[in-house]
Tab-separated table of C-alpha atoms in Angstrom:
chain	number	residue	atom	x	y	z
Q	361	MET	CA	-24.992	60.726	-21.844
Q	362	SER	CA	-24.458	59.509	-18.166
Q	363	GLY	CA	-27.898	58.519	-17.485
Q	364	GLY	CA	-28.641	61.721	-15.413
Q	365	VAL	CA	-30.671	64.842	-15.966
Q	366	ASP	CA	-27.546	67.038	-16.672
Q	367	SER	CA	-26.391	65.280	-19.826
Q	368	ALA	CA	-29.820	64.696	-21.004
Q	369	ALA	CA	-30.900	68.411	-20.509
Q	370	ALA	CA	-27.638	69.216	-22.519
Q	371	ALA	CA	-28.804	67.196	-25.603
Q	372	VAL	CA	-32.195	68.797	-25.260
Q	373	LEU	CA	-30.407	72.305	-25.555
Q	374	LEU	CA	-28.346	71.298	-28.520
Q	375	ALA	CA	-31.207	69.746	-30.560
Q	376	ARG	CA	-32.940	73.029	-30.082
Q	377	GLU	CA	-30.320	74.891	-31.269
Q	378	GLY	CA	-30.515	72.533	-34.425
Q	379	CYS	CA	-27.109	70.585	-33.809
Q	380	GLU	CA	-26.928	66.997	-35.115
Q	381	VAL	CA	-27.036	65.261	-31.907
Q	382	GLU	CA	-26.103	61.766	-31.145
Q	383	GLY	CA	-26.503	60.444	-27.384
Q	384	ALA	CA	-23.236	58.335	-26.292
Q	385	THR	CA	-22.830	56.422	-22.713
Q	386	LEU	CA	-19.527	55.653	-21.783
Q	387	LEU	CA	-19.266	51.868	-20.319
Q	388	LEU	CA	-16.875	52.776	-17.222
Q	389	THR	CA	-17.735	49.965	-14.947
Q	390	GLY	CA	-19.868	46.744	-14.884
Q	391	ASP	CA	-23.113	48.385	-14.340
Q	392	GLY	CA	-25.330	48.956	-17.472
Q	393	SER	CA	-27.967	50.881	-15.553
Q	394	ALA	CA	-26.625	54.455	-16.870
Q	395	ALA	CA	-26.744	53.284	-20.313
Q	396	SER	CA	-30.324	51.902	-19.890
Q	397	ASP	CA	-31.343	55.524	-18.700
Q	398	ALA	CA	-29.507	57.372	-21.301
Q	399	ALA	CA	-30.867	55.205	-24.096
Q	400	ALA	CA	-34.417	55.918	-22.677
Q	401	ALA	CA	-33.576	59.790	-22.636
Q	402	ALA	CA	-32.460	59.511	-26.314
Q	403	ALA	CA	-35.577	57.615	-27.264
Q	404	VAL	CA	-37.781	60.330	-25.853
Q	405	LEU	CA	-35.628	63.032	-27.642
Q	406	GLY	CA	-35.661	60.914	-30.961
Q	407	ILE	CA	-31.756	61.022	-31.375
Q	408	PRO	CA	-29.437	58.042	-31.801
Q	409	HIS	CA	-27.805	56.569	-29.056
Q	410	ARG	CA	-24.760	54.499	-28.876
Q	411	SER	CA	-22.650	52.927	-25.701
Q	412	VAL	CA	-18.718	53.060	-26.058
Q	413	ASP	CA	-16.811	50.562	-24.190
Q	414	LEU	CA	-14.016	52.647	-22.154
Q	415	ARG	CA	-13.630	50.159	-19.531
Q	416	GLU	CA	-9.945	49.436	-20.135
Q	417	THR	CA	-8.977	53.221	-20.438
Q	418	PHE	CA	-11.046	53.888	-17.395
Q	419	ARG	CA	-9.450	51.174	-15.419
Q	420	ARG	CA	-5.813	52.266	-16.206
Q	421	GLU	CA	-6.236	55.834	-16.344
Q	422	VAL	CA	-8.498	56.513	-13.069
Q	423	MET	CA	-9.016	53.433	-11.141
Q	424	ASP	CA	-5.325	52.324	-11.150
Q	425	VAL	CA	-4.259	55.896	-10.186
Q	426	PHE	CA	-6.877	56.136	-7.604
Q	427	ALA	CA	-5.328	52.921	-5.813
Q	428	ALA	CA	-1.785	53.931	-6.263
Q	429	GLU	CA	-2.684	57.491	-4.849
Q	430	TYR	CA	-4.107	56.027	-1.701
Q	431	ARG	CA	-1.168	53.697	-1.539
Q	432	ALA	CA	1.043	56.687	-1.411
Q	433	GLY	CA	-0.652	58.528	1.348
Q	434	ARG	CA	-2.634	60.888	-1.071
Q	435	THR	CA	-6.253	61.609	-1.476
Q	436	PRO	CA	-6.871	61.769	-5.350
Q	437	ASN	CA	-9.941	63.381	-7.148
Q	438	PRO	CA	-10.769	60.800	-9.803
Q	439	CYS	CA	-13.161	63.396	-11.766
Q	440	VAL	CA	-10.172	65.358	-12.757
Q	441	LEU	CA	-8.419	62.303	-14.006
Q	442	CYS	CA	-11.476	61.050	-15.597
Q	443	ASN	CA	-12.264	64.436	-17.481
Q	444	ARG	CA	-8.984	64.441	-18.863
Q	445	ALA	CA	-8.308	61.161	-19.690
Q	446	VAL	CA	-11.669	59.555	-20.495
Q	447	LYS	CA	-14.268	61.981	-21.134
Q	448	PHE	CA	-12.186	64.306	-22.945
Q	449	GLY	CA	-9.410	61.940	-23.851
Q	450	ALA	CA	-10.419	58.521	-25.190
Q	451	MET	CA	-14.011	59.457	-25.834
Q	452	LEU	CA	-13.008	62.750	-27.675
Q	453	ARG	CA	-10.770	60.697	-29.684
Q	454	TYR	CA	-13.367	58.011	-30.611
Q	455	ALA	CA	-15.814	61.055	-31.731
Q	456	LEU	CA	-13.208	62.765	-33.663
Q	457	GLU	CA	-12.572	59.459	-35.745
Q	458	ASN	CA	-16.229	58.753	-36.081
Q	459	GLY	CA	-16.748	61.994	-37.777
Q	460	PHE	CA	-17.930	64.148	-35.147
Q	461	ASP	CA	-17.167	67.486	-34.278
Q	462	GLY	CA	-16.553	67.658	-30.594
Q	463	VAL	CA	-18.099	66.115	-27.041
Q	464	ALA	CA	-20.877	67.971	-25.249
Q	465	THR	CA	-21.404	67.371	-21.528
Q	466	GLY	CA	-23.555	68.100	-18.686
Q	467	HIS	CA	-20.753	70.127	-16.882
Q	468	TYR	CA	-21.790	73.568	-15.512
Q	469	ALA	CA	-18.906	75.626	-16.840
Q	470	ILE	CA	-18.513	78.207	-19.485
Q	471	LEU	CA	-16.101	78.384	-22.350
Q	472	ARG	CA	-15.150	81.350	-24.488
Q	473	ARG	CA	-12.585	81.863	-27.418
Q	474	GLU	CA	-10.349	84.372	-26.833
Q	475	GLY	CA	-7.767	85.291	-29.633
Q	476	ASN	CA	-6.219	81.783	-30.606
Q	477	ARG	CA	-6.959	80.251	-26.826
Q	478	VAL	CA	-10.201	78.721	-25.585
Q	479	CYS	CA	-10.833	80.096	-22.153
Q	480	LEU	CA	-12.544	78.107	-19.149
Q	481	TYR	CA	-14.576	80.369	-17.108
Q	482	ALA	CA	-16.545	79.178	-13.758
Q	483	SER	CA	-20.142	79.216	-13.947
Q	484	PRO	CA	-22.360	81.638	-11.874
Q	485	SER	CA	-24.609	78.434	-10.831
Q	486	ARG	CA	-24.362	76.896	-7.575
Q	487	LYS	CA	-23.157	73.654	-9.371
Q	488	ASP	CA	-20.170	75.151	-11.050
Q	489	GLN	CA	-18.007	72.604	-11.935
Q	490	SER	CA	-14.739	74.574	-13.596
Q	491	TYR	CA	-12.496	73.278	-10.770
Q	492	MET	CA	-12.944	69.562	-12.222
Q	493	LEU	CA	-11.917	71.017	-15.794
Q	494	TYR	CA	-8.709	72.807	-15.280
Q	495	SER	CA	-6.418	70.135	-16.408
Q	496	LEU	CA	-8.096	70.218	-20.097
Q	497	SER	CA	-5.771	70.809	-22.793
Q	498	GLN	CA	-6.203	73.281	-25.407
Q	499	GLU	CA	-6.968	70.708	-28.111
Q	500	GLN	CA	-9.661	69.115	-25.625
Q	501	LEU	CA	-11.587	72.694	-24.943
Q	502	SER	CA	-11.536	73.128	-28.411
Q	503	HIS	CA	-13.699	70.331	-28.876
Q	504	ALA	CA	-15.689	70.605	-25.845
Q	505	VAL	CA	-19.217	72.023	-25.511
Q	506	PHE	CA	-20.882	72.731	-22.205
Q	507	PRO	CA	-24.595	73.695	-22.892
Q	508	LEU	CA	-25.643	74.151	-19.180
Q	509	GLY	CA	-23.248	77.081	-18.900
Q	510	ALA	CA	-24.779	79.389	-16.284
Q	511	LEU	CA	-27.770	77.334	-15.445
Q	512	GLU	CA	-29.094	76.432	-12.043
Q	513	LYS	CA	-30.090	72.767	-11.393
Q	514	ASP	CA	-33.708	73.519	-10.923
Q	515	GLU	CA	-33.569	75.224	-14.398
Q	516	VAL	CA	-32.022	72.209	-15.817
Q	517	ARG	CA	-34.519	69.818	-14.389
Q	518	ALA	CA	-37.552	71.946	-15.785
Q	519	ILE	CA	-36.094	71.744	-19.133
Q	520	ALA	CA	-35.820	68.116	-18.778
Q	521	ARG	CA	-39.478	67.781	-17.539
Q	522	GLU	CA	-40.720	69.911	-20.395
Q	523	ALA	CA	-38.915	67.506	-22.584
Q	524	GLY	CA	-40.789	64.528	-21.161
Q	525	LEU	CA	-37.365	63.112	-20.084
Q	526	PRO	CA	-37.926	60.309	-17.376
Q	527	VAL	CA	-34.377	61.291	-15.629
Q	528	ALA	CA	-36.024	64.928	-14.708
Q	529	ALA	CA	-36.559	63.949	-11.001
Q	530	LYS	CA	-33.449	61.580	-10.939
Q	531	PRO	CA	-31.072	62.309	-7.732
Q	532	ASP	CA	-27.551	63.740	-8.357
Q	533	SER	CA	-24.868	61.084	-7.583
Q	534	GLN	CA	-23.274	61.800	-4.408
Q	535	ASP	CA	-20.267	59.464	-4.485
Q	536	ILE	CA	-17.276	58.419	-6.670
Q	537	CYS	CA	-19.109	56.227	-9.537
Q	538	PHE	CA	-16.917	53.496	-8.927
Q	539	VAL	CA	-17.382	53.334	-4.880
Q	540	PRO	CA	-20.878	54.311	-4.518
Q	541	ASP	CA	-20.972	53.316	-0.857
Q	542	GLY	CA	-18.232	55.526	-0.013
Q	543	ASP	CA	-15.856	52.548	1.383
Q	544	TYR	CA	-12.899	53.279	-0.087
Q	545	ALA	CA	-10.807	50.955	1.951
Q	546	ALA	CA	-12.858	47.980	0.889
Q	547	PHE	CA	-12.984	49.029	-2.742
Q	548	LEU	CA	-9.222	49.039	-2.519
Q	549	ALA	CA	-9.203	45.714	-1.056
Q	550	ARG	CA	-11.468	44.213	-3.638
Q	551	TYR	CA	-9.912	46.005	-6.646
Q	552	ALA	CA	-6.427	46.205	-5.962
Q	553	GLY	CA	-5.773	43.647	-3.153
Q	554	GLU	CA	-4.595	46.030	-0.974
Q	555	GLU	CA	-4.572	45.287	2.753
Q	556	PHE	CA	-4.418	48.656	4.993
Q	557	LEU	CA	-3.308	47.272	8.279
Q	558	PRO	CA	-4.013	48.832	11.411
Q	559	GLY	CA	-1.202	51.049	12.952
Q	560	ASP	CA	-0.236	54.040	15.032
Q	561	PHE	CA	-1.909	57.625	15.560
Q	562	VAL	CA	1.190	59.764	16.216
Q	563	ASP	CA	1.345	63.353	16.962
Q	564	ALA	CA	3.955	65.744	15.051
Q	565	GLN	CA	6.786	64.417	17.528
Q	566	GLY	CA	6.213	60.993	16.903
Q	567	ASN	CA	4.741	60.145	20.051
Q	568	VAL	CA	2.207	57.461	19.707
Q	569	LEU	CA	-1.419	58.505	20.790
Q	570	GLY	CA	-3.552	55.451	19.932
Q	571	ARG	CA	-4.108	53.027	16.846
Q	572	HIS	CA	-5.809	53.471	13.719
Q	573	SER	CA	-7.665	50.987	11.431
Q	574	GLY	CA	-5.819	51.518	8.163
Q	575	LEU	CA	-4.714	54.334	6.042
Q	576	ALA	CA	-7.254	54.340	3.299
Q	577	ARG	CA	-9.929	55.267	5.922
Q	578	TYR	CA	-8.190	58.607	6.689
Q	579	THR	CA	-7.536	61.994	4.803
Q	580	VAL	CA	-6.131	65.124	5.980
Q	581	GLY	CA	-8.235	67.420	8.141
Q	582	GLN	CA	-10.503	64.351	9.267
Q	583	ARG	CA	-11.753	64.502	12.759
Q	584	LYS	CA	-14.716	62.186	12.573
Q	585	GLY	CA	-13.714	58.479	13.427
Q	586	LEU	CA	-10.614	59.048	15.221
Q	587	GLY	CA	-11.653	57.947	18.602
Q	588	SER	CA	-11.340	60.059	22.059
Q	589	PHE	CA	-8.135	61.895	22.777
Q	590	GLY	CA	-9.316	64.299	25.625
Q	591	ARG	CA	-9.404	67.306	23.072
Q	592	PRO	CA	-10.475	67.619	19.354
Q	593	MET	CA	-8.051	66.106	17.147
Q	594	TYR	CA	-7.510	66.115	13.439
Q	595	VAL	CA	-5.545	64.214	10.704
Q	596	THR	CA	-2.527	66.405	9.722
Q	597	ALA	CA	-0.822	63.812	7.515
Q	598	LEU	CA	-0.497	60.420	6.375
Q	599	ASP	CA	2.726	58.542	6.607
Q	600	PRO	CA	2.634	55.381	4.377
Q	601	ALA	CA	6.278	54.576	4.782
Q	602	HIS	CA	5.561	53.816	8.466
Q	603	ASN	CA	1.895	53.140	8.205
Q	604	ARG	CA	1.322	56.230	10.575
Q	605	VAL	CA	-1.615	58.695	10.727
Q	606	VAL	CA	-0.232	61.916	12.216
Q	607	LEU	CA	-2.816	64.037	14.452
Q	608	GLY	CA	-2.752	67.369	15.545
Q	609	GLU	CA	-5.048	70.009	17.275
Q	610	GLU	CA	-7.029	72.939	15.303
Q	611	GLY	CA	-4.178	75.167	14.802
Q	612	SER	CA	-2.004	72.376	13.031
Q	613	GLN	CA	-4.531	71.999	10.250
Q	614	TYR	CA	-3.218	75.250	8.433
Q	615	ARG	CA	-0.896	76.026	5.881
Q	616	ALA	CA	0.013	78.900	3.995
Q	617	ASP	CA	2.111	77.110	1.001
Q	618	LEU	CA	2.069	74.235	-1.139
Q	619	THR	CA	3.745	72.783	-4.207
Q	620	ALA	CA	1.767	71.403	-7.266
Q	621	GLU	CA	2.755	68.926	-9.974
Q	622	ASP	CA	1.468	68.327	-13.402
Q	623	VAL	CA	0.644	72.056	-13.622
Q	624	ASN	CA	-1.759	73.079	-16.650
Q	625	TRP	CA	-2.308	76.619	-18.044
Q	626	ILE	CA	-5.207	77.666	-20.109
Q	627	PRO	CA	-5.233	81.226	-21.255
Q	628	PHE	CA	-1.433	81.437	-21.808
Q	629	ASP	CA	1.799	79.092	-21.458
Q	630	ALA	CA	3.487	79.067	-17.719
Q	631	PRO	CA	3.795	82.733	-16.867
Q	632	PRO	CA	7.408	83.993	-16.986
Q	633	ALA	CA	7.199	85.508	-13.452
Q	634	PRO	CA	5.185	85.007	-10.251
Q	635	LEU	CA	1.567	85.699	-10.680
Q	636	ARG	CA	-1.068	87.186	-8.135
Q	637	CYS	CA	-4.581	85.346	-8.352
Q	638	ARG	CA	-7.033	83.149	-6.247
Q	639	ALA	CA	-6.521	79.510	-5.646
Q	640	LYS	CA	-9.210	76.534	-4.589
Q	641	ILE	CA	-7.736	73.630	-2.997
Q	642	ARG	CA	-10.686	71.659	-2.994
Q	643	TYR	CA	-13.992	71.307	-5.016
Q	644	HIS	CA	-16.159	73.287	-2.279
Q	645	ALA	CA	-13.507	75.491	-1.140
Q	646	ALA	CA	-13.677	79.272	-1.340
Q	647	PRO	CA	-10.736	80.708	-3.760
Q	648	ALA	CA	-8.181	82.507	-1.902
Q	649	SER	CA	-5.657	85.095	-2.668
Q	650	CYS	CA	-2.333	83.848	-3.276
Q	651	THR	CA	0.997	84.080	-5.263
Q	652	VAL	CA	1.618	81.265	-7.849
Q	653	THR	CA	5.563	80.856	-8.884
Q	654	PRO	CA	5.896	78.773	-12.062
Q	655	LEU	CA	8.562	75.991	-11.218
Q	656	PRO	CA	10.689	73.640	-13.739
Q	657	GLY	CA	9.242	70.346	-14.636
Q	658	GLY	CA	5.547	71.478	-15.059
Q	659	ARG	CA	5.353	72.205	-11.148
Q	660	ALA	CA	4.247	75.484	-9.065
Q	661	ALA	CA	4.665	76.911	-5.791
Q	662	VAL	CA	1.689	78.565	-4.312
Q	663	VAL	CA	1.992	80.899	-1.119
Q	664	PHE	CA	-1.151	82.377	0.336
Q	665	ASP	CA	-2.264	85.551	1.957
Q	666	GLU	CA	-3.570	83.629	4.605
Q	667	PRO	CA	-3.194	79.966	6.106
Q	668	GLN	CA	-5.601	77.649	4.674
Q	669	ARG	CA	-7.340	74.778	6.370
Q	670	SER	CA	-6.388	71.244	5.202
Q	671	VAL	CA	-4.306	71.487	2.271
Q	672	THR	CA	-4.368	67.685	1.047
Q	673	PRO	CA	-1.724	66.128	-1.132
Q	674	GLY	CA	-3.664	64.320	-4.093
Q	675	GLN	CA	-5.975	66.871	-4.296
Q	676	SER	CA	-6.084	69.765	-6.940
Q	677	ALA	CA	-5.099	73.432	-6.561
Q	678	VAL	CA	-6.724	75.333	-9.420
Q	679	PHE	CA	-5.969	78.965	-10.014
Q	680	TYR	CA	-8.580	81.816	-10.641
Q	681	ASP	CA	-8.756	85.327	-11.831
Q	682	GLY	CA	-12.075	86.370	-11.038
Q	683	ASP	CA	-14.024	83.646	-12.557
Q	684	ARG	CA	-11.831	82.671	-15.434
Q	685	VAL	CA	-9.729	79.800	-14.894
Q	686	LEU	CA	-5.901	80.050	-15.240
Q	687	GLY	CA	-4.963	76.653	-14.295
Q	688	GLY	CA	-3.968	74.215	-11.790
Q	689	GLY	CA	-2.198	71.072	-10.623
Q	690	ILE	CA	-2.285	68.218	-8.118
Q	691	ILE	CA	-1.059	69.333	-4.471
Q	692	GLU	CA	2.197	67.405	-3.970
Q	693	GLY	CA	3.500	69.019	-0.669
Q	694	PHE	CA	4.763	72.245	0.890
Q	695	VAL	CA	7.333	74.937	0.091
């Protein structure tokens, strides 16, 4: 139980089904407010509650990786890391070691057992979070429970209100949990001692266009905060080796291919031949038709039918067949 309405409503639904439910709040950072809200919700529901200290795991598996990715000029998605290494990694191990059957969360996604595999499906809800869950292993999925499934957010809030939960009207969090103000550069300076120095804006040919205020303040596709160049300009690449931000006009934003690393497949092992499917390159992106070719070393090459805007190294490319999640990986570069 994270202290929000989704996980609290998930507990309500499980209790209604007659499951033996215990609330658990993961202590990930120094702020204990989530545990307080979750404990209050558990008290209303009449279920036990405990806090599980996973701060060291979260620091090592999420925050350290987040800092390293920015240092390498990539834009990471820490929620993907957290789901695999923390919520369904360290927390699942803790749950199984303490006699529980699995871990239920407030994610909006659907699980179905198909033969000897557990398959992940996108939720028809506007809050679908299957993109964030593609990296879970079969072992993790077999012990995962997503009670919210296909529900919409207003339905979830109604469930919480009916149960008398104090978090029923609590706003959704909008930023990364350990960077609540959204200032990644300031966080990296505090956390990792990273000093992102000013450097040059350059075009694709290396011509200097102006000065930037530190690499961590930019991501591929960004337009705002670049300054005035007499025409709209966008970030097309980050060059940490030379502390440069590469800019281009609108047309330079589009790529028809990418390569991905750390690829995880869900309904099957890596396919033996190129696979037709659709891929999402950001959480809120629309899936786009493509061909995925497995490569050695847990990698894959993706070629889109139509060029995609702002393909961003460090983000995830997630593969779908309809609403069925086939798998995905971390965007590392281009074919």
